Amino acid sequence: MNEQTDATRDDRRARWLVRVALALVAVLVSLVYGLTTARAEAGFGPHLAQYAVTTDDLVVVDLGPLGTLEVDSPLPLTLGARVTVQEIPASLTEVDDATTLQALSGDLQRYVQFFSAPRATVDDVTRAIVADALRRAFGALVVIVGAWWFGRVALGGPRRAELGARWSAHRTQIAVGTALAVVVASLSTSSLGPGDQADDSRPVSHVFDGTALEGARVTGRLGGVIDTYGAKVLAAYRTNEEFYARADEALAVAWDERQEAQALEAARAAEAERLAQELLARESAAAVPPELVVPPDPTADPTSPTGPVPTTGATGVPDGGREGVDGTEEGGDAGTDAGADGGAGATPSGTPSPTPTTPEEDLVTLVVVSDLHCNVGMAPLITTLVERSGASVVLDAGDTTMNGTAVEQYCTSTFASAVPDGVDLVAVGGNHDSADSARSYAKAGATLLSGKVVEVKGIRVLGDADPNETRAGAATASLGESAQDAGDRLAATACDDDGVDLLLIHTPAVGERVLSTGCVPAQVSGHLHRRTDPQQVGLGVRFISSSTAGATLGQATVGPLNGTAELTVLRWDPATRLFVDHQVVRVSPSATVDVLERVPWPTIVRPERGGPVPINGPVPS
């Protein structure tokens, strides 16, 4: 009986071993198939490109009629990649200075910008390749499992029992042998054969010496293009890298120096305040003649309702007040409630002052950027400013891309990656952005506002994409809603909500209606490429950020700055729910940085009952 039980147990163990081995084989085959056939579409410089995993240990960039560029693959197990760049004009059948420069000069600038921050594209492509590989592997596994069950049904129970009895004695050997055979076959398909090795006879372009592409082999007409213009492009690339590295270092130094100056100024102010209080105390004591001081009566009952006899000043009025012209007392005990009836701590209209009631370390710090226009060179400076300022929120007021095309995904990915972990990125679409760029920005980690209130670090933010879209070489087109209609819609949302602290939009004029309602105390926007410091508009305060790309009319945002780029640091008090101050950081075309002083945020002055709503200056369009 025991022998029979042991035999049954061994038989079950053998069956499970076979099943596990076959399951592992199925999973392995599926993964190999999924990985070696994975595909993805993403940007490559100014073009869309198809990315595919290969097994020839090469990374090949196929530029169609221009030829290819090949480098040894850094991937393991002889895995490589093939990048088929689309939209390369087939008309480029000859390489001559005039034709090639005219056809590719714009693209070359974009490639300089692309290679300034390739990490974002690498990350995007890697995620897309992995996702596609997993989808394909899952599909292959479903097919394998389906084929297995179909075979079982097709054979029928008696036939399976017959085959099982015949193979039972060799079940384990068959399972292990099958697994090994599949592993060997899988690895052999990703190994290099003699015909797959890189052709060492192909010329190596020395233009790339000293770069990550050193040793690259170039085929076709691309060799002529690279030899003719590659040195110029690489020189521009190096200039670009050096410029923003210097600017980033200058930002760190300038910010630290400003912080030290602010700390010294605060210490001096505190000392001056202390000395002023001491001086005031001495003057108060000296102002009371000795003969007017009533000595305490040792026989007086300290619990008497009359209390102690107050001392008096030179005027004979009890200390803590002064006699007004009408004989009434001003100050005194009433001063303790001054903030409640229009005194210190309130505006003439009764609106609370933005003076912080929260310790500085508990204020919420935000960094504002706007009109980046795909200048990815500014990404490291955004990182530095966020880290140096201790910001927990980054506000992007729109125009993050140039035309909102799919190939500009590397722009949004780069800027999203520039925001440190744990810091919220809140953005709105500008007139140069699109639904595609909004999706790619959101996919990279940004919170895109779409007409609803979003709470970030305690701040309730309302915003939406710009109602217009502008493309290079084309007129501005409406998205079905005018700026006035968009403003009315946002105003209704703000006033219906329990409370909105900030309106974030791209075009300032869209917020005119919202600010006039008094339902939003502050607005941040961009679009004009010039800064307007915070000022009251309607019943709120509007701040217009300049371009963080240094964008100027008729000048590209590729390469070193052509104009002054600006970033702004805001501080917000969670107790008053108002902004406290703003601080502008200016990056010049010479890579120098100025960190300006903190400037207090304006206090909102409400009109007298029935009076006009104040609007300071025309509303920019």
Coordinates of C-alpha atoms in Angstrom, one line a residue:
M1 CA 0.0 0.0 0.0
N2 CA 2.8 2.4 0.9
E3 CA 4.6 1.6 -2.3
Q4 CA 1.5 2.4 -4.3
T5 CA 1.1 5.7 -2.4
D6 CA 4.8 6.6 -3.0
A7 CA 4.3 5.8 -6.7
T8 CA 1.3 8.0 -6.9
R9 CA 3.1 10.8 -5.2
D10 CA 6.1 10.6 -7.5
D11 CA 3.7 10.6 -10.5
R12 CA 2.0 13.7 -9.3
R13 CA 5.4 15.4 -8.7
A14 CA 6.5 14.5 -12.2
R15 CA 3.3 15.9 -13.7
W16 CA 3.7 19.2 -11.8
L17 CA 7.3 19.4 -12.9
V18 CA 6.3 19.0 -16.5
R19 CA 3.6 21.6 -16.1
V20 CA 5.9 24.1 -14.5
A21 CA 8.6 23.5 -17.1
L22 CA 6.1 24.0 -20.0
A23 CA 4.8 27.1 -18.3
L24 CA 8.3 28.5 -18.0
V25 CA 9.0 27.6 -21.6
A26 CA 5.8 29.4 -22.7
V27 CA 6.6 32.5 -20.7
L28 CA 10.2 32.6 -22.0
V29 CA 9.1 32.2 -25.6
S30 CA 6.6 34.9 -25.2
L31 CA 9.1 37.4 -23.6
V32 CA 11.7 36.7 -26.3
Y33 CA 9.1 37.2 -29.0
G34 CA 7.7 40.4 -27.4
L35 CA 11.2 42.0 -26.9
T36 CA 12.7 41.2 -30.3
T37 CA 9.6 42.4 -32.1
A38 CA 8.8 45.5 -30.0
R39 CA 8.1 48.7 -31.9
A40 CA 7.4 52.3 -30.9
E41 CA 6.8 55.7 -32.6
A42 CA 8.4 58.8 -31.1
G43 CA 10.2 62.0 -32.0
F44 CA 13.8 62.1 -33.3
G45 CA 14.8 65.7 -33.5
P46 CA 12.4 67.5 -35.8
H47 CA 11.0 64.3 -37.2
L48 CA 8.8 61.4 -36.2
A49 CA 10.6 58.0 -36.1
Q50 CA 9.9 54.3 -35.8
Y51 CA 12.0 52.6 -33.1
A52 CA 12.4 48.8 -33.3
V53 CA 14.4 46.3 -31.3
T54 CA 16.9 44.3 -33.3
T55 CA 19.4 41.5 -32.5
D56 CA 22.4 42.6 -34.5
D57 CA 24.2 44.5 -31.6
L58 CA 23.9 47.7 -33.5
V59 CA 22.0 51.0 -33.2
V60 CA 21.2 52.1 -36.7
V61 CA 19.7 55.4 -37.6
D62 CA 18.1 55.1 -41.0
L63 CA 17.7 58.5 -42.8
G64 CA 16.2 57.1 -45.9
P65 CA 17.8 58.5 -49.1
L66 CA 20.5 60.1 -47.1
G67 CA 21.9 56.9 -45.8
T68 CA 22.5 55.5 -42.3
L69 CA 24.5 56.1 -39.1
E70 CA 25.6 53.1 -37.1
V71 CA 27.1 52.8 -33.7
D72 CA 27.8 49.7 -31.5
S73 CA 24.8 49.0 -29.2
P74 CA 25.2 49.5 -25.5
L75 CA 22.4 46.9 -24.9
P76 CA 23.0 43.4 -23.5
L77 CA 22.6 40.1 -25.2
T78 CA 23.4 41.5 -28.6
L79 CA 20.2 43.5 -28.6
G80 CA 20.2 46.7 -30.7
A81 CA 17.8 49.2 -32.2
R82 CA 16.9 50.5 -35.6
V83 CA 15.5 54.1 -35.8
T84 CA 13.8 54.8 -39.1
V85 CA 13.5 58.5 -39.4
Q86 CA 10.4 59.7 -41.3
E87 CA 9.8 62.8 -43.4
I88 CA 13.4 62.9 -44.9
P89 CA 12.8 64.4 -48.3
A90 CA 13.4 61.8 -51.1
S91 CA 14.4 64.7 -53.4
L92 CA 17.8 64.8 -51.7
T93 CA 19.5 62.7 -54.3
E94 CA 22.7 64.8 -54.5
V95 CA 24.8 66.4 -51.8
D96 CA 25.8 69.9 -52.6
D97 CA 26.3 72.8 -50.3
A98 CA 23.3 74.9 -51.5
T99 CA 20.7 72.2 -51.8
T100 CA 21.6 70.4 -48.5
L101 CA 21.9 73.6 -46.5
Q102 CA 18.6 74.9 -47.8
A103 CA 16.8 71.6 -47.2
L104 CA 18.2 70.8 -43.8
S105 CA 19.3 74.0 -42.1
G106 CA 16.2 74.3 -40.1
D107 CA 16.3 70.6 -39.2
L108 CA 20.0 70.9 -38.1
Q109 CA 19.0 73.6 -35.5
R110 CA 16.3 71.3 -34.2
Y111 CA 18.7 68.5 -33.9
V112 CA 21.0 70.7 -31.8
Q113 CA 18.1 71.4 -29.5
F114 CA 17.1 67.7 -29.5
F115 CA 20.6 66.5 -28.5
S116 CA 20.8 69.1 -25.8
A117 CA 18.4 67.0 -23.8
P118 CA 18.2 63.5 -25.3
R119 CA 17.4 61.8 -22.0
A120 CA 13.7 62.7 -22.3
T121 CA 13.4 61.0 -25.7
V122 CA 15.4 58.0 -24.5
D123 CA 13.1 57.6 -21.5
D124 CA 9.9 58.0 -23.6
V125 CA 11.1 55.5 -26.2
T126 CA 12.2 53.0 -23.5
R127 CA 8.8 53.2 -21.8
A128 CA 7.0 52.8 -25.2
I129 CA 9.2 49.9 -26.2
V130 CA 8.7 48.1 -22.9
A131 CA 5.0 48.6 -23.0
D132 CA 4.8 47.3 -26.6
A133 CA 7.1 44.3 -25.7
L134 CA 4.8 43.4 -22.8
R135 CA 1.7 43.7 -25.0
R136 CA 3.3 41.4 -27.7
A137 CA 4.5 39.0 -25.1
F138 CA 1.1 38.7 -23.5
G139 CA -0.4 38.2 -26.9
A140 CA 2.1 35.4 -27.7
L141 CA 1.4 33.8 -24.3
V142 CA -2.4 33.8 -25.0
V143 CA -1.7 32.2 -28.4
I144 CA 0.5 29.5 -26.9
V145 CA -2.0 28.7 -24.1
G146 CA -4.9 28.7 -26.6
A147 CA -3.0 26.4 -28.9
W148 CA -2.3 24.1 -26.0
W149 CA -5.9 23.8 -25.0
F150 CA -7.0 23.5 -28.6
G151 CA -4.6 20.5 -29.0
R152 CA -5.9 18.9 -25.8
V153 CA -9.5 19.2 -27.1
A154 CA -8.6 18.0 -30.6
L155 CA -6.8 14.9 -29.3
G156 CA -9.6 13.9 -26.9
G157 CA -9.3 12.1 -23.6
P158 CA -8.5 8.5 -24.8
R159 CA -5.8 9.7 -27.1
R160 CA -4.2 11.9 -24.4
A161 CA -4.2 9.0 -22.0
E162 CA -2.6 6.7 -24.6
L163 CA 0.2 9.3 -25.3
G164 CA 0.6 10.0 -21.6
A165 CA 1.2 6.3 -20.8
R166 CA 3.7 6.0 -23.6
W167 CA 5.7 9.1 -22.5
S168 CA 5.2 8.9 -18.8
A169 CA 8.5 7.1 -18.3
H170 CA 10.4 9.9 -20.0
R171 CA 8.2 12.9 -18.9
T172 CA 10.9 14.7 -16.9
Q173 CA 13.6 14.3 -19.6
I174 CA 11.2 15.6 -22.3
A175 CA 10.2 18.6 -20.3
V176 CA 13.8 19.6 -19.4
G177 CA 15.0 18.9 -22.9
T178 CA 12.3 21.0 -24.4
A179 CA 13.1 23.9 -22.1
L180 CA 16.8 23.8 -22.9
A181 CA 16.1 23.6 -26.6
V182 CA 13.8 26.7 -26.5
V183 CA 16.4 28.6 -24.4
V184 CA 19.2 27.8 -26.8
A185 CA 17.0 28.6 -29.8
S186 CA 15.9 31.9 -28.3
L187 CA 19.5 33.0 -27.5
S188 CA 20.7 31.9 -30.9
T189 CA 18.2 34.2 -32.6
S190 CA 19.6 37.1 -30.8
S191 CA 23.2 36.2 -31.5
L192 CA 25.4 37.6 -34.2
G193 CA 26.1 35.6 -37.2
P194 CA 29.1 36.3 -39.5
G195 CA 26.9 38.2 -41.9
D196 CA 25.5 40.4 -39.1
Q197 CA 28.7 41.8 -37.9
A198 CA 29.3 45.5 -38.4
D199 CA 31.2 46.2 -41.7
D200 CA 34.5 47.6 -40.4
S201 CA 35.2 48.7 -44.0
R202 CA 32.6 51.4 -43.7
P203 CA 34.2 54.7 -43.0
V204 CA 34.3 56.1 -39.5
S205 CA 33.3 59.7 -39.3
H206 CA 35.8 61.6 -37.3
V207 CA 33.5 64.5 -36.9
F208 CA 32.1 62.7 -33.8
D209 CA 35.4 62.3 -32.1
G210 CA 35.2 63.2 -28.5
T211 CA 31.4 62.7 -28.4
A212 CA 29.1 59.8 -27.5
L213 CA 28.9 59.0 -31.2
E214 CA 32.7 58.5 -31.5
G215 CA 33.4 55.6 -33.9
A216 CA 30.1 56.0 -35.7
R217 CA 30.0 54.6 -39.2
V218 CA 28.1 56.5 -41.9
T219 CA 26.8 55.2 -45.2
G220 CA 25.3 56.8 -48.3
R221 CA 25.0 60.5 -48.9
L222 CA 24.7 61.2 -45.2
G223 CA 28.5 61.0 -45.0
G224 CA 28.8 64.0 -47.2
V225 CA 26.2 65.9 -45.2
I226 CA 27.9 65.1 -41.9
D227 CA 31.4 65.9 -43.2
T228 CA 30.1 69.2 -44.6
Y229 CA 27.9 70.4 -41.8
G230 CA 28.5 68.0 -38.9
A231 CA 31.4 70.1 -37.5
K232 CA 29.2 73.2 -37.6
V233 CA 26.3 71.4 -35.8
L234 CA 28.6 69.9 -33.2
A235 CA 30.2 73.3 -32.6
A236 CA 26.8 74.8 -32.1
Y237 CA 25.9 71.9 -29.8
R238 CA 29.0 72.5 -27.7
T239 CA 28.4 76.2 -27.6
N240 CA 24.8 75.6 -26.4
E241 CA 25.9 73.2 -23.7
E242 CA 28.6 75.5 -22.4
F243 CA 26.3 78.5 -22.4
Y244 CA 23.6 76.9 -20.3
A245 CA 26.2 75.2 -18.0
R246 CA 27.6 78.7 -17.3
A247 CA 24.2 80.2 -16.8
D248 CA 23.2 77.4 -14.4
E249 CA 26.3 77.9 -12.4
A250 CA 25.7 81.7 -12.3
L251 CA 22.2 81.1 -11.1
A252 CA 23.3 79.0 -8.2
V253 CA 25.9 81.6 -7.2
A254 CA 23.5 84.6 -7.6
W255 CA 20.8 82.9 -5.6
D256 CA 23.1 82.1 -2.7
E257 CA 24.5 85.6 -2.7
R258 CA 21.0 87.1 -2.6
Q259 CA 19.9 84.7 0.2
E260 CA 22.9 85.8 2.2
A261 CA 22.1 89.5 1.5
Q262 CA 18.5 88.9 2.5
A263 CA 19.5 87.2 5.7
L264 CA 21.9 90.0 6.6
E265 CA 19.2 92.6 5.9
A266 CA 16.7 90.7 8.0
A267 CA 19.2 90.6 10.9
R268 CA 19.9 94.3 10.6
A269 CA 16.2 95.1 10.5
A270 CA 15.6 92.9 13.6
E271 CA 18.4 94.7 15.4
A272 CA 17.1 98.1 14.4
E273 CA 13.7 97.1 15.6
R274 CA 15.1 96.0 19.0
L275 CA 17.1 99.2 19.4
A276 CA 14.0 101.3 18.5
Q277 CA 11.9 99.5 21.1
E278 CA 14.6 100.1 23.7
L279 CA 14.8 103.8 22.8
L280 CA 11.1 104.2 22.9
A281 CA 11.0 102.6 26.3
R282 CA 13.7 105.0 27.6
E283 CA 11.9 108.0 26.1
S284 CA 8.6 107.0 27.7
A285 CA 10.2 106.6 31.1
A286 CA 12.0 110.0 30.8
A287 CA 8.8 111.8 29.7
V288 CA 7.1 111.4 33.1
P289 CA 8.3 114.0 35.7
P290 CA 9.0 112.5 39.1
E291 CA 6.5 114.8 40.8
L292 CA 3.6 113.4 38.7
V293 CA 4.3 109.9 39.7
V294 CA 1.9 108.8 42.4
P295 CA 3.6 106.5 44.8
P296 CA 1.6 103.4 45.8
D297 CA -0.5 103.6 49.0
P298 CA 0.7 100.8 51.3
T299 CA -2.6 100.9 53.0
A300 CA -4.7 100.5 49.8
D301 CA -6.5 97.3 49.3
P302 CA -5.1 95.6 46.2
T303 CA -8.4 94.0 45.6
S304 CA -10.2 97.3 45.4
P305 CA -12.5 97.8 42.4
T306 CA -10.8 101.1 41.7
G307 CA -7.5 99.2 41.0
P308 CA -4.2 100.9 41.0
V309 CA -3.8 104.6 40.2
P310 CA -2.6 105.0 36.6
T311 CA 0.5 107.0 35.8
T312 CA 0.1 109.9 33.4
G313 CA 2.1 111.4 30.7
A314 CA 3.1 115.1 30.4
T315 CA -0.4 115.9 29.1
G316 CA -2.1 114.5 32.0
V317 CA -3.8 111.8 29.9
P318 CA -3.2 108.2 31.0
D319 CA -0.4 106.5 29.2
G320 CA -1.3 104.4 26.1
G321 CA -3.5 107.2 24.5
R322 CA -3.5 110.8 23.5
E323 CA -6.1 113.4 23.6
G324 CA -7.7 114.2 20.2
V325 CA -8.7 117.6 19.0
D326 CA -12.3 116.9 19.9
G327 CA -11.5 115.8 23.4
T328 CA -11.9 112.0 22.7
E329 CA -9.1 109.5 23.2
E330 CA -7.4 107.9 20.2
G331 CA -5.4 104.8 20.6
G332 CA -5.3 103.3 24.0
D333 CA -7.2 100.1 24.4
A334 CA -9.0 100.6 21.1
G335 CA -5.7 100.0 19.3
T336 CA -5.9 96.3 20.1
D337 CA -8.8 95.9 17.7
A338 CA -7.4 98.2 15.0
G339 CA -7.1 95.4 12.5
A340 CA -10.7 94.7 12.8
D341 CA -12.0 98.1 11.9
G342 CA -9.6 99.4 9.3
G343 CA -6.4 100.0 11.4
A344 CA -3.1 98.3 11.1
G345 CA -3.2 94.9 9.4
A346 CA -6.1 95.9 7.0
T347 CA -6.5 97.9 3.9
P348 CA -8.8 101.0 3.9
S349 CA -11.5 98.8 2.5
G350 CA -11.1 96.1 5.1
T351 CA -9.3 93.6 2.9
P352 CA -6.7 91.6 4.9
S353 CA -3.1 92.6 4.3
P354 CA -0.9 90.0 2.6
T355 CA 1.6 90.4 5.5
P356 CA 2.4 86.8 6.4
T357 CA 1.1 85.5 9.6
T358 CA 2.9 82.2 9.1
P359 CA 6.6 81.6 9.8
E360 CA 8.7 81.9 6.7
E361 CA 9.6 78.2 6.7
D362 CA 5.9 77.3 6.5
L363 CA 5.1 79.5 3.5
V364 CA 4.4 77.7 0.2
T365 CA 7.0 78.6 -2.4
L366 CA 6.2 78.4 -6.1
V367 CA 8.3 78.9 -9.3
V368 CA 6.7 80.4 -12.3
V369 CA 7.8 79.7 -15.9
S370 CA 6.1 80.7 -19.1
D371 CA 6.6 80.7 -22.9
L372 CA 9.4 78.1 -22.8
H373 CA 8.9 77.5 -26.5
C374 CA 10.8 74.2 -26.4
N375 CA 14.1 75.8 -25.2
V376 CA 15.2 72.7 -23.4
G377 CA 18.5 74.4 -22.5
M378 CA 16.6 76.2 -19.7
A379 CA 15.6 72.9 -18.0
P380 CA 18.7 72.6 -15.8
L381 CA 18.1 76.2 -14.6
I382 CA 14.5 75.4 -13.6
T383 CA 15.8 72.4 -11.6
T384 CA 18.4 74.6 -9.8
L385 CA 16.0 77.4 -9.0
V386 CA 13.4 74.9 -7.6
E387 CA 16.0 73.2 -5.4
R388 CA 17.6 76.5 -4.3
S389 CA 14.3 78.2 -3.4
G390 CA 12.8 75.2 -1.8
A391 CA 9.8 75.4 -4.0
S392 CA 7.1 72.8 -3.8
V393 CA 5.1 73.9 -6.9
V394 CA 6.1 74.9 -10.4
L395 CA 3.5 76.8 -12.4
D396 CA 3.8 76.7 -16.2
A397 CA 1.8 79.5 -17.8
G398 CA 1.8 77.9 -21.3
D399 CA 3.5 77.9 -24.7
T400 CA 5.7 75.1 -23.6
T401 CA 6.2 74.0 -27.2
M402 CA 6.5 75.8 -30.6
N403 CA 3.6 74.2 -32.5
G404 CA 2.2 71.5 -30.3
T405 CA 3.2 68.7 -32.7
A406 CA 3.9 65.1 -31.7
V407 CA 7.6 65.4 -32.4
E408 CA 7.8 68.0 -29.6
Q409 CA 7.1 65.4 -27.0
Y410 CA 10.7 65.6 -26.0
C411 CA 10.1 69.3 -25.0
T412 CA 7.3 68.5 -22.5
S413 CA 9.2 65.4 -21.3
T414 CA 12.3 67.4 -20.7
F415 CA 10.6 70.2 -18.8
A416 CA 8.6 67.7 -16.7
S417 CA 11.8 65.8 -15.9
A418 CA 13.4 69.1 -14.8
V419 CA 11.0 69.3 -11.9
P420 CA 12.5 67.4 -8.9
D421 CA 10.6 64.5 -7.3
G422 CA 8.0 65.6 -4.8
V423 CA 7.4 69.0 -6.5
D424 CA 4.1 69.5 -8.2
L425 CA 4.0 70.7 -11.8
V426 CA 0.8 72.6 -12.8
A427 CA 0.4 73.8 -16.3
V428 CA -2.0 75.3 -18.8
G429 CA -1.8 75.1 -22.6
G430 CA -0.8 78.2 -24.5
N431 CA -1.8 79.3 -28.0
H432 CA 1.3 77.5 -29.3
D433 CA 0.4 74.3 -27.6
S434 CA -2.2 71.7 -28.5
A435 CA -4.2 68.8 -27.2
D436 CA -1.3 66.5 -28.2
S437 CA 1.2 68.4 -26.3
A438 CA -1.1 68.5 -23.3
R439 CA -1.5 64.8 -23.3
S440 CA 2.3 64.2 -23.6
Y441 CA 2.9 66.8 -20.8
A442 CA 0.3 65.0 -18.5
K443 CA 1.8 61.7 -19.4
A444 CA 5.2 63.0 -18.3
G445 CA 3.8 64.0 -14.9
A446 CA 2.3 67.5 -15.2
T447 CA -1.2 68.4 -14.0
L448 CA -2.9 70.1 -16.9
L449 CA -5.7 72.4 -15.9
S450 CA -8.9 72.0 -17.9
G451 CA -11.5 74.4 -16.4
K452 CA -11.8 72.8 -13.0
V453 CA -10.3 73.8 -9.6
V454 CA -7.3 71.7 -8.6
E455 CA -5.8 71.8 -5.1
V456 CA -2.0 71.7 -4.9
K457 CA -0.1 72.0 -1.7
G458 CA -3.2 73.7 -0.2
I459 CA -3.6 76.2 -3.0
R460 CA -6.8 76.0 -5.0
V461 CA -5.9 76.7 -8.6
L462 CA -8.2 77.3 -11.5
G463 CA -7.2 77.5 -15.2
D464 CA -7.6 76.2 -18.7
A465 CA -5.9 76.0 -22.0
D466 CA -5.8 79.1 -24.2
P467 CA -9.0 79.4 -26.4
N468 CA -6.8 80.0 -29.5
E469 CA -4.1 78.0 -31.3
T470 CA -1.3 79.6 -33.3
R471 CA 1.0 77.6 -35.7
A472 CA 4.2 78.8 -37.4
G473 CA 3.3 80.2 -40.7
A474 CA -0.4 80.1 -40.1
A475 CA -3.0 82.5 -38.6
T476 CA -4.3 82.2 -35.1
A477 CA -7.4 79.9 -35.1
S478 CA -10.1 79.8 -32.4
L479 CA -10.9 76.5 -30.8
G480 CA -14.6 77.3 -30.8
E481 CA -14.6 79.7 -27.9
S482 CA -13.7 83.4 -27.7
A483 CA -11.4 84.8 -25.1
Q484 CA -14.4 86.6 -23.6
D485 CA -16.5 83.4 -23.5
A486 CA -13.6 81.6 -21.8
G487 CA -13.3 84.3 -19.2
D488 CA -17.1 84.2 -18.5
R489 CA -16.9 80.4 -18.1
L490 CA -14.0 80.6 -15.7
A491 CA -15.6 83.4 -13.8
A492 CA -18.7 81.3 -13.3
T493 CA -16.7 78.4 -12.1
A494 CA -14.7 80.5 -9.7
C495 CA -17.7 82.1 -8.1
D496 CA -19.6 78.8 -7.8
D497 CA -16.7 77.2 -6.1
D498 CA -16.1 77.3 -2.3
G499 CA -12.9 79.2 -2.9
V500 CA -10.2 79.8 -5.5
D501 CA -6.8 81.2 -4.6
L502 CA -5.2 81.5 -8.0
L503 CA -6.1 81.8 -11.7
L504 CA -3.5 80.3 -14.0
I505 CA -4.0 81.1 -17.7
H506 CA -1.8 81.9 -20.7
T507 CA -3.3 85.1 -22.2
P508 CA -3.8 87.8 -19.6
A509 CA -7.0 89.2 -21.2
V510 CA -8.9 85.9 -20.6
G511 CA -8.8 86.6 -16.9
E512 CA -10.2 90.2 -17.0
R513 CA -13.8 89.0 -16.3
V514 CA -12.6 86.6 -13.6
L515 CA -10.7 89.3 -11.7
S516 CA -13.6 91.7 -11.9
T517 CA -15.8 89.3 -9.9
G518 CA -13.6 89.3 -6.8
C519 CA -13.9 85.5 -6.7
V520 CA -10.2 85.1 -7.4
P521 CA -7.6 87.2 -5.6
A522 CA -4.6 86.5 -7.9
Q523 CA -3.8 85.7 -11.6
V524 CA -0.6 84.4 -13.2
S525 CA -0.2 84.4 -16.9
G526 CA 2.3 84.9 -19.7
H527 CA 2.0 85.2 -23.5
L528 CA 3.3 88.8 -23.9
H529 CA 7.0 87.9 -23.5
R530 CA 7.4 90.9 -21.2
R531 CA 6.9 91.1 -17.5
T532 CA 4.2 93.2 -15.8
D533 CA 4.8 93.2 -12.1
P534 CA 1.9 92.4 -9.8
Q535 CA -0.8 95.1 -9.9
Q536 CA -4.5 95.3 -9.0
V537 CA -6.8 94.7 -11.9
G538 CA -10.5 94.6 -11.0
L539 CA -10.7 93.0 -7.6
G540 CA -7.6 90.8 -7.9
V541 CA -3.9 91.1 -8.5
R542 CA -2.5 90.1 -11.9
F543 CA 1.1 89.1 -12.6
I544 CA 2.3 88.6 -16.2
S545 CA 5.5 86.5 -16.5
S546 CA 8.1 87.2 -19.2
S547 CA 9.4 84.4 -21.4
T548 CA 11.5 81.8 -19.7
A549 CA 13.1 81.0 -23.1
G550 CA 14.3 84.6 -23.6
A551 CA 12.0 84.5 -26.7
T552 CA 12.2 87.7 -28.8
L553 CA 10.4 88.6 -32.1
G554 CA 12.0 87.0 -35.1
Q555 CA 14.6 85.0 -33.2
A556 CA 14.8 81.3 -32.6
T557 CA 14.7 79.8 -29.1
V558 CA 17.3 77.2 -30.1
G559 CA 20.8 77.7 -28.8
P560 CA 22.1 80.4 -26.4
L561 CA 19.6 83.0 -25.3
N562 CA 18.8 85.8 -27.7
G563 CA 16.8 87.7 -25.1
T564 CA 16.6 87.9 -21.3
A565 CA 14.9 84.9 -19.8
E566 CA 13.0 85.2 -16.6
L567 CA 11.7 82.9 -13.9
T568 CA 9.8 84.1 -10.8
V569 CA 9.6 82.8 -7.3
L570 CA 6.3 83.4 -5.4
R571 CA 5.5 82.8 -1.8
W572 CA 2.0 82.1 -0.5
D573 CA 0.7 82.2 3.0
P574 CA -1.7 79.3 3.9
A575 CA -3.1 81.3 6.8
T576 CA -4.3 84.4 4.9
R577 CA -4.6 82.4 1.6
L578 CA -2.8 85.3 -0.1
F579 CA 0.5 85.7 -1.9
V580 CA 3.2 87.4 0.2
D581 CA 5.8 88.5 -2.3
H582 CA 7.5 87.8 -5.6
Q583 CA 11.1 87.6 -6.7
V584 CA 12.3 87.7 -10.3
V585 CA 15.3 85.9 -11.6
R586 CA 16.8 87.2 -14.9
V587 CA 19.1 85.3 -17.1
S588 CA 20.9 87.4 -19.7
P589 CA 22.2 86.5 -23.2
S590 CA 25.7 86.7 -21.7
A591 CA 24.9 83.9 -19.3
T592 CA 24.9 86.2 -16.3
V593 CA 22.1 86.0 -13.7
D594 CA 20.4 88.6 -11.6
V595 CA 18.3 87.6 -8.6
L596 CA 16.2 90.7 -7.8
E597 CA 15.0 91.6 -4.4
R598 CA 11.7 90.3 -3.0
V599 CA 8.9 92.7 -3.6
P600 CA 5.7 92.6 -1.4
W601 CA 2.6 91.4 -3.2
P602 CA 0.1 94.3 -3.6
T603 CA -2.9 94.5 -1.2
I604 CA -6.3 94.5 -2.9
V605 CA -8.1 97.8 -2.4
R606 CA -11.9 97.4 -2.7
P607 CA -13.9 100.4 -3.8
E608 CA -16.4 102.2 -1.6
R609 CA -19.9 101.0 -1.8
G610 CA -21.3 101.8 -5.2
G611 CA -17.9 103.0 -6.5
P612 CA -16.2 101.9 -9.7
V613 CA -14.0 98.8 -9.7
P614 CA -10.4 99.9 -10.1
I615 CA -8.5 98.7 -13.2
N616 CA -4.9 99.8 -13.5
G617 CA -4.1 100.3 -17.1
P618 CA -5.4 98.5 -20.2
V619 CA -5.8 94.8 -20.1
P620 CA -3.2 93.2 -22.5
S621 CA -4.5 91.0 -25.3

